[in-house]
Coordinates of C-alpha atoms in Angstrom, one line a residue:
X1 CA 9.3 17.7 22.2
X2 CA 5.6 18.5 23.7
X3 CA 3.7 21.2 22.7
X4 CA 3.3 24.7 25.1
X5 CA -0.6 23.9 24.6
X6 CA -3.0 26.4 25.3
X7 CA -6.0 26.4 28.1
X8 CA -8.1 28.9 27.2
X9 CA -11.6 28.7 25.6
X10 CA -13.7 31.6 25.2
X11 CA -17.0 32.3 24.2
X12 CA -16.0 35.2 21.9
X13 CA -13.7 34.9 18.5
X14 CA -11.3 36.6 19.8
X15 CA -9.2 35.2 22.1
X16 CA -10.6 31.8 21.2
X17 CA -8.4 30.0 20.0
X18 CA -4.3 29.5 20.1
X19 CA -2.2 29.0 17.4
X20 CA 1.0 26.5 17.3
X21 CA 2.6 25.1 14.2
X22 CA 3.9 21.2 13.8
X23 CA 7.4 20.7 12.5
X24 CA 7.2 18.5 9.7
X25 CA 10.4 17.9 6.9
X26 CA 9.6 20.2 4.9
X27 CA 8.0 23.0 6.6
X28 CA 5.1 22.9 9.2
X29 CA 1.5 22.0 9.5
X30 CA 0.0 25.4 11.6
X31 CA -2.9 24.2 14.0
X32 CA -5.0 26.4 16.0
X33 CA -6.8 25.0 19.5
X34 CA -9.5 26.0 21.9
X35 CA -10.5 24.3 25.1
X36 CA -8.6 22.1 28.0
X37 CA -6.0 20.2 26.6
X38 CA -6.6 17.5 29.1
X39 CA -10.0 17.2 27.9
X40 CA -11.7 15.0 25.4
X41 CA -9.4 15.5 21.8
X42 CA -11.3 16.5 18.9
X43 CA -9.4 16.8 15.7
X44 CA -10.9 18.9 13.3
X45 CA -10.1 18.4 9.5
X46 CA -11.5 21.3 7.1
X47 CA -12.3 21.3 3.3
X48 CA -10.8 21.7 -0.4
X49 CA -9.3 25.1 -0.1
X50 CA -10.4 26.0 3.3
X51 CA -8.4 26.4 6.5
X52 CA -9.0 25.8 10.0
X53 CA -11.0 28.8 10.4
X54 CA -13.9 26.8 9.0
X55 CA -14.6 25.6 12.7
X56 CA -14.2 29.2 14.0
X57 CA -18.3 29.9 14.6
X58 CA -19.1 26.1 15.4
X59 CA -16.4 25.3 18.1
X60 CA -17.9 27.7 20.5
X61 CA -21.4 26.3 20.3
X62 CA -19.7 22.7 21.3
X63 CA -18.5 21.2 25.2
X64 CA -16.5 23.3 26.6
X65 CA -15.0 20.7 27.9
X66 CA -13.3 18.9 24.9
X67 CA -10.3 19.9 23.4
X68 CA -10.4 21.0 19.7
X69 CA -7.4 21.2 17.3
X70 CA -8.1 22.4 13.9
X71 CA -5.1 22.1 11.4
X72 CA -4.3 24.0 8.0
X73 CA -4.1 20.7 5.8
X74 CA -0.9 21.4 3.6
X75 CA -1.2 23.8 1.0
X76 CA -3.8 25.2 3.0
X77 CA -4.0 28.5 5.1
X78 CA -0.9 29.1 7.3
X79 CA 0.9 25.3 6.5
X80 CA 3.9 25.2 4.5
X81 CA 3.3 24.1 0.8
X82 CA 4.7 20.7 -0.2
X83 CA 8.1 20.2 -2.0
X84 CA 8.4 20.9 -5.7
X85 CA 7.6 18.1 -7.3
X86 CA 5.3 16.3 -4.9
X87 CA 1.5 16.1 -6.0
X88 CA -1.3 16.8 -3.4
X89 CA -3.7 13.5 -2.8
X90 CA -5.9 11.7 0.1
X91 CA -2.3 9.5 0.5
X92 CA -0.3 12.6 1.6
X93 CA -3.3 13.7 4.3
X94 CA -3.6 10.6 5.7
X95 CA -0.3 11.1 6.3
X96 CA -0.1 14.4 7.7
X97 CA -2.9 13.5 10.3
X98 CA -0.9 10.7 11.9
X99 CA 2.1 13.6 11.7
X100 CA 0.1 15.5 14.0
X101 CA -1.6 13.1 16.2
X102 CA 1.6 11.6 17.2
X103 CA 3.3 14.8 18.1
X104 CA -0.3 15.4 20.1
X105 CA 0.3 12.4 21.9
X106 CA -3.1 11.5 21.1
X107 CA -3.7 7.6 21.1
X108 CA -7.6 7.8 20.9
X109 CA -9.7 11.1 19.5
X110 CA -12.9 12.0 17.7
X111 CA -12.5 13.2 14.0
X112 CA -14.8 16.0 13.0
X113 CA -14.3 16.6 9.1
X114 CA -16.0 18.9 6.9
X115 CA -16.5 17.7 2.5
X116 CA -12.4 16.6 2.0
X117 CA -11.6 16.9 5.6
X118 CA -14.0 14.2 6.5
X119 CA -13.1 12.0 3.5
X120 CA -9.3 12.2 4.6
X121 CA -11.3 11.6 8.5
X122 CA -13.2 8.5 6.9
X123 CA -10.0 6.9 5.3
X124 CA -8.0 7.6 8.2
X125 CA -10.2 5.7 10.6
X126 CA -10.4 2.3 8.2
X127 CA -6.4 2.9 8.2
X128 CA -6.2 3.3 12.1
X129 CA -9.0 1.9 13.4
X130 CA -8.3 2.1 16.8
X131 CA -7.4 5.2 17.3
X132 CA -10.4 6.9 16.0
X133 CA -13.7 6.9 18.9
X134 CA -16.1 8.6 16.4
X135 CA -16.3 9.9 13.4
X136 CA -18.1 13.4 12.1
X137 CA -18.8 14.2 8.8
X138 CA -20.5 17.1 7.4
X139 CA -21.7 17.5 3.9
X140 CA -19.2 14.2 3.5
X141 CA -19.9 10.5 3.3
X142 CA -15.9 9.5 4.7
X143 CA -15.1 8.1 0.7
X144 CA -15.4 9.6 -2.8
X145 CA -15.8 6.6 -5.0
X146 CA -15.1 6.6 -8.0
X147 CA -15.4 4.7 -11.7
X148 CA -13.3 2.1 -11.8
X149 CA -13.2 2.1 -15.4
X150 CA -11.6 5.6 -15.6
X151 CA -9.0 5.0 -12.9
X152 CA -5.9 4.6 -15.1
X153 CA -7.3 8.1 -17.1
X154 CA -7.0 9.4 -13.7
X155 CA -4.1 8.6 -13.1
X156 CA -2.9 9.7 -16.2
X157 CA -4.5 13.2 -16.0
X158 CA -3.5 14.0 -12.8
X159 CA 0.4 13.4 -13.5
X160 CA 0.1 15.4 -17.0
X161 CA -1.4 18.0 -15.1
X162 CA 1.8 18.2 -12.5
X163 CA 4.2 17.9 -15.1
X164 CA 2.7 20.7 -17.1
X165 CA 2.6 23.0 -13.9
X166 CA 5.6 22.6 -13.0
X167 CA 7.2 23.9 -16.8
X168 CA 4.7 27.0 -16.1
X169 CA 5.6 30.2 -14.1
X170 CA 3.3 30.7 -11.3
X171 CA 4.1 34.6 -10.3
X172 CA 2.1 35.7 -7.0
X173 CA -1.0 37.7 -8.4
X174 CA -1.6 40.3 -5.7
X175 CA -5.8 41.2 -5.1
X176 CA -7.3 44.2 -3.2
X177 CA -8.9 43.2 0.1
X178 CA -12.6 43.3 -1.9
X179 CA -11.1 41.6 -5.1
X180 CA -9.9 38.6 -2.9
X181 CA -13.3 38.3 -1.0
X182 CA -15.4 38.4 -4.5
X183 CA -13.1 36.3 -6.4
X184 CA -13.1 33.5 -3.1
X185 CA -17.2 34.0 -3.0
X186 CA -17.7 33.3 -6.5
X187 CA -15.3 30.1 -6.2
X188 CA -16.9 29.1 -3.4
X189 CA -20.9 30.1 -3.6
X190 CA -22.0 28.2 -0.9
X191 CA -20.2 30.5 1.4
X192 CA -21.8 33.9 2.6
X193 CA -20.1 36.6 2.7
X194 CA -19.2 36.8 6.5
X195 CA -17.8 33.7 6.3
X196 CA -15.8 33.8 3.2
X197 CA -14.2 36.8 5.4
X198 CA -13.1 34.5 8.3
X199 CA -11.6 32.1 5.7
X200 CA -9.4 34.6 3.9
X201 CA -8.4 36.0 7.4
X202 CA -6.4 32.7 7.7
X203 CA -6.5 32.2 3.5
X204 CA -4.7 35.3 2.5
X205 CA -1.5 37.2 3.5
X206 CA -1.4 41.4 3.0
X207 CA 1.7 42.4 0.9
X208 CA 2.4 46.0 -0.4
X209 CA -0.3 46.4 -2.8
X210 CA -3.0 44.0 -1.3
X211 CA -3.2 40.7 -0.8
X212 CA -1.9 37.6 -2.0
X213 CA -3.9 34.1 -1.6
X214 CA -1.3 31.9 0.8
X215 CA -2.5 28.5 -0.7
X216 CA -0.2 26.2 -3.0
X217 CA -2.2 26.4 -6.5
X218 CA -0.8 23.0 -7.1
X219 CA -4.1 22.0 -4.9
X220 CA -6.5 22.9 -8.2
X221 CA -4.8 19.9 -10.1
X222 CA -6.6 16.6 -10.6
X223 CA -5.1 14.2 -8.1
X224 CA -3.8 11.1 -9.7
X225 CA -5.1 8.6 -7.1
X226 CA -8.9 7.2 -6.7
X227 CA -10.8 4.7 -5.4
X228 CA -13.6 2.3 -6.8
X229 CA -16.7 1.9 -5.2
X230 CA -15.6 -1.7 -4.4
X231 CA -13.1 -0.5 -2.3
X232 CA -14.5 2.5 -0.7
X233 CA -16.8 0.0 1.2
X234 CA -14.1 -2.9 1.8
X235 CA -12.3 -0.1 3.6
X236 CA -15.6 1.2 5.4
X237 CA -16.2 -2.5 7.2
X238 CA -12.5 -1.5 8.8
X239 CA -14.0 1.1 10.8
X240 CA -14.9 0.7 14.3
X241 CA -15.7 4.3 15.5
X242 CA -19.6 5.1 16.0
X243 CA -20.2 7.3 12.8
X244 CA -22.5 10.5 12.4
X245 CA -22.9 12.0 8.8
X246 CA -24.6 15.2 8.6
X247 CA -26.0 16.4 4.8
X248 CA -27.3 20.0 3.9
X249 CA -30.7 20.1 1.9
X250 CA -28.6 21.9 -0.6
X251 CA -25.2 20.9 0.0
X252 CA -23.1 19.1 -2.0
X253 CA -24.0 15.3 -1.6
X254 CA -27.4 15.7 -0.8
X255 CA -29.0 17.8 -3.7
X256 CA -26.5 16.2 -6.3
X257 CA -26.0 12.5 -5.3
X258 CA -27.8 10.9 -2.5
X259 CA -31.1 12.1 -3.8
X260 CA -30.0 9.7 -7.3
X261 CA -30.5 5.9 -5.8
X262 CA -27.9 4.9 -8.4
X263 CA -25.1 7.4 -6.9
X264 CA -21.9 5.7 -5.6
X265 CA -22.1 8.0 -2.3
X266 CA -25.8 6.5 -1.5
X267 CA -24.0 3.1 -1.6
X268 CA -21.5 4.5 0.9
X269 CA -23.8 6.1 3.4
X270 CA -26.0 3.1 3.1
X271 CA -23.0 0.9 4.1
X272 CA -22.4 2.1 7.1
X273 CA -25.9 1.3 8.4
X274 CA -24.8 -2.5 7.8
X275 CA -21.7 -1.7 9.6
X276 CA -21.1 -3.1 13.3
X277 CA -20.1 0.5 14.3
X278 CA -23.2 3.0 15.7
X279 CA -24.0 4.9 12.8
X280 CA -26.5 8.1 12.6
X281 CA -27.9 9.7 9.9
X282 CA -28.8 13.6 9.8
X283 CA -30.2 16.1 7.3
X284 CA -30.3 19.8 7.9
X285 CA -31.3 23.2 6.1
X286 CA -28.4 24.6 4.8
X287 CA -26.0 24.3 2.3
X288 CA -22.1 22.9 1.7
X289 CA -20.3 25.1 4.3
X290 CA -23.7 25.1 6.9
X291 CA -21.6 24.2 10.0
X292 CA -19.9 27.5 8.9
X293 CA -22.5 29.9 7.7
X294 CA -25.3 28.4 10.2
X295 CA -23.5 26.6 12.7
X296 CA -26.9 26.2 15.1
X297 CA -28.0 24.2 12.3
X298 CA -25.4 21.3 13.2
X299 CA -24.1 22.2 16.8
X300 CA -27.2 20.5 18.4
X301 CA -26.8 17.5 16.5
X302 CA -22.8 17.4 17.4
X303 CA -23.2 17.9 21.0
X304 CA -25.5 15.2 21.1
X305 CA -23.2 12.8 19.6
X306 CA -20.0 13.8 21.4
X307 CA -22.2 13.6 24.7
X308 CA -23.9 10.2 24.3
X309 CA -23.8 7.0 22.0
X310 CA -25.0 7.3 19.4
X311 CA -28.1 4.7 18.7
X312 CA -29.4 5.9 15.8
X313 CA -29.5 3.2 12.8
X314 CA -31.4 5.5 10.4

């Protein structure tokens, strides 16, 4: 059944945006949307225990006229957690992309990922190439390779781990409203404090007491399925979207791998240059969560690339 979808697109948070929820077997994938649904679809994947209100300060610095859908991945913000039983991995997200682009209706769209959102964005466009028209990554390369000579320990840990969570009891801890924004700040110190405060807007849920974190804890376990460098760039010559990647100074890849010229993650940003898709390269002040903290630093450099090819072979 189509989606009500929403019209509006402010330049004020609230207001902003409109929420709607996907119906998916076992639960639903909640989705929040700003700008003319007729107009260009933009599909907007966050990070590793983030939620879709990691877009909420950059959206409104991008076209008006596009049409932006940010999703809770599962386990994440307002989505329903995943069965008992069922392990979180890139596999499943894949997966729950295509869930909602089909009930979108969308046949072509830009991806805009931030860290695991535009790793799930990268693999999704080698998977479907030809629905994806570009590709955004911040503070993300599209691919985490990995050793391939520790993949069957990874494999191993990551099912352990499960099987050991699952004979544990896991009682709801409940946080005051300053406990919750200091414990998510020191888990995540590349946010500031204003923004660690829009992410547990969406990332928390008040009960009597305080509050209690909504996402599935079952997202902190090592995930049992990697992929070799080897592959990670066999998969990159699939995709045919015009690519930009855009690294903090001190984010993530940047201060911790690019900078090594031995780092898997160099190997995959240098790939793409040789790639037959457009590909542009951009480095920014900031750190991992900059489109959220300082959103001018990246907005620019978005708009620019949703509003031209991009020619840039850097």
């Amino acid at each position: 059944m189509p989606l009500n979808l929403p019209h509006v697109c402010g330049s004020a948070a609230k207001g902003l945006f409109k929420e709607f929820k996907f119906a998916v077997p076992w639960g639903h994938i909640a989705a929040k949307s700003c700008g003319p649904p007729q107009g260009r679809p933009v599909l907007c994947l966050h990070g590793w225990l983030d939620n879709a209100n990691s877009f909420d300060r950059l959206i409104p610095l991008l076209p008006k006229d596009n049409y932006y859908v940010a999703i809770d991945f599962p386990g994440h913000g307002l989505s329903s957690h995943r069965p008992n039983g069922v392990a979180y991995n890139f596999l499943e997200y894949i997966s729950d992309v295509r869930r909602v682009v089909e009930r979108l209706e969308w046949n072509k769209f830009v991806i805009m990922g931030h860290s695991m959102g535009g790793n799930v964005g990268g693999l999704f466009s080698c998977i479907f190439p030809d629905m994806v028209e570009r590709l955004i990554l911040v503070d993300s390369c599209g691919f985490v390779p990995y050793r391939k000579d520790k993949l069957v320990l990874q494999m191993q840990k990551g099912i352990e781990a499960l099987l050991k969570w699952e004979k544990q009891e896991h009682p709801p801890k409940v946080y005051s409203p300053l406990t919750a924004l200091q414990r998510l700040l020191k888990a995540n110190t590349s946010l500031s404090e204003a923004s660690a405060q829009i992410l547990l807007q969406r990332g928390a849920t008040e009960v009597p007491g305080g509050l209690v974190f909504n996402r599935d804890f079952r997202i902190n376990l090592d995930t049992p399925y990697r992929t070799p460098l080897e592959q990670c760039l066999e998969y990159q010559k699939k995709i045919q979207a015009s690519v930009l990647i855009i690294l903090a100074k001190n984010g993530i890849l940047w201060s911790k791998y690019y900078a090594d010229e031995t780092s898997p993650f160099k190997a995959v940003v240098e790939g793409y240059k040789t790639a037959k898709s457009e590909f542009r390269l951009e480095i920014v002040e900031g750190d991992h969560h900059v489109h959220l903290n300082e959103p001018e630093h990246v907005a620019g450099i978005i708009t620019d690339f949703l509003s031209k090819d991009a020619t840039s072979k850097l």
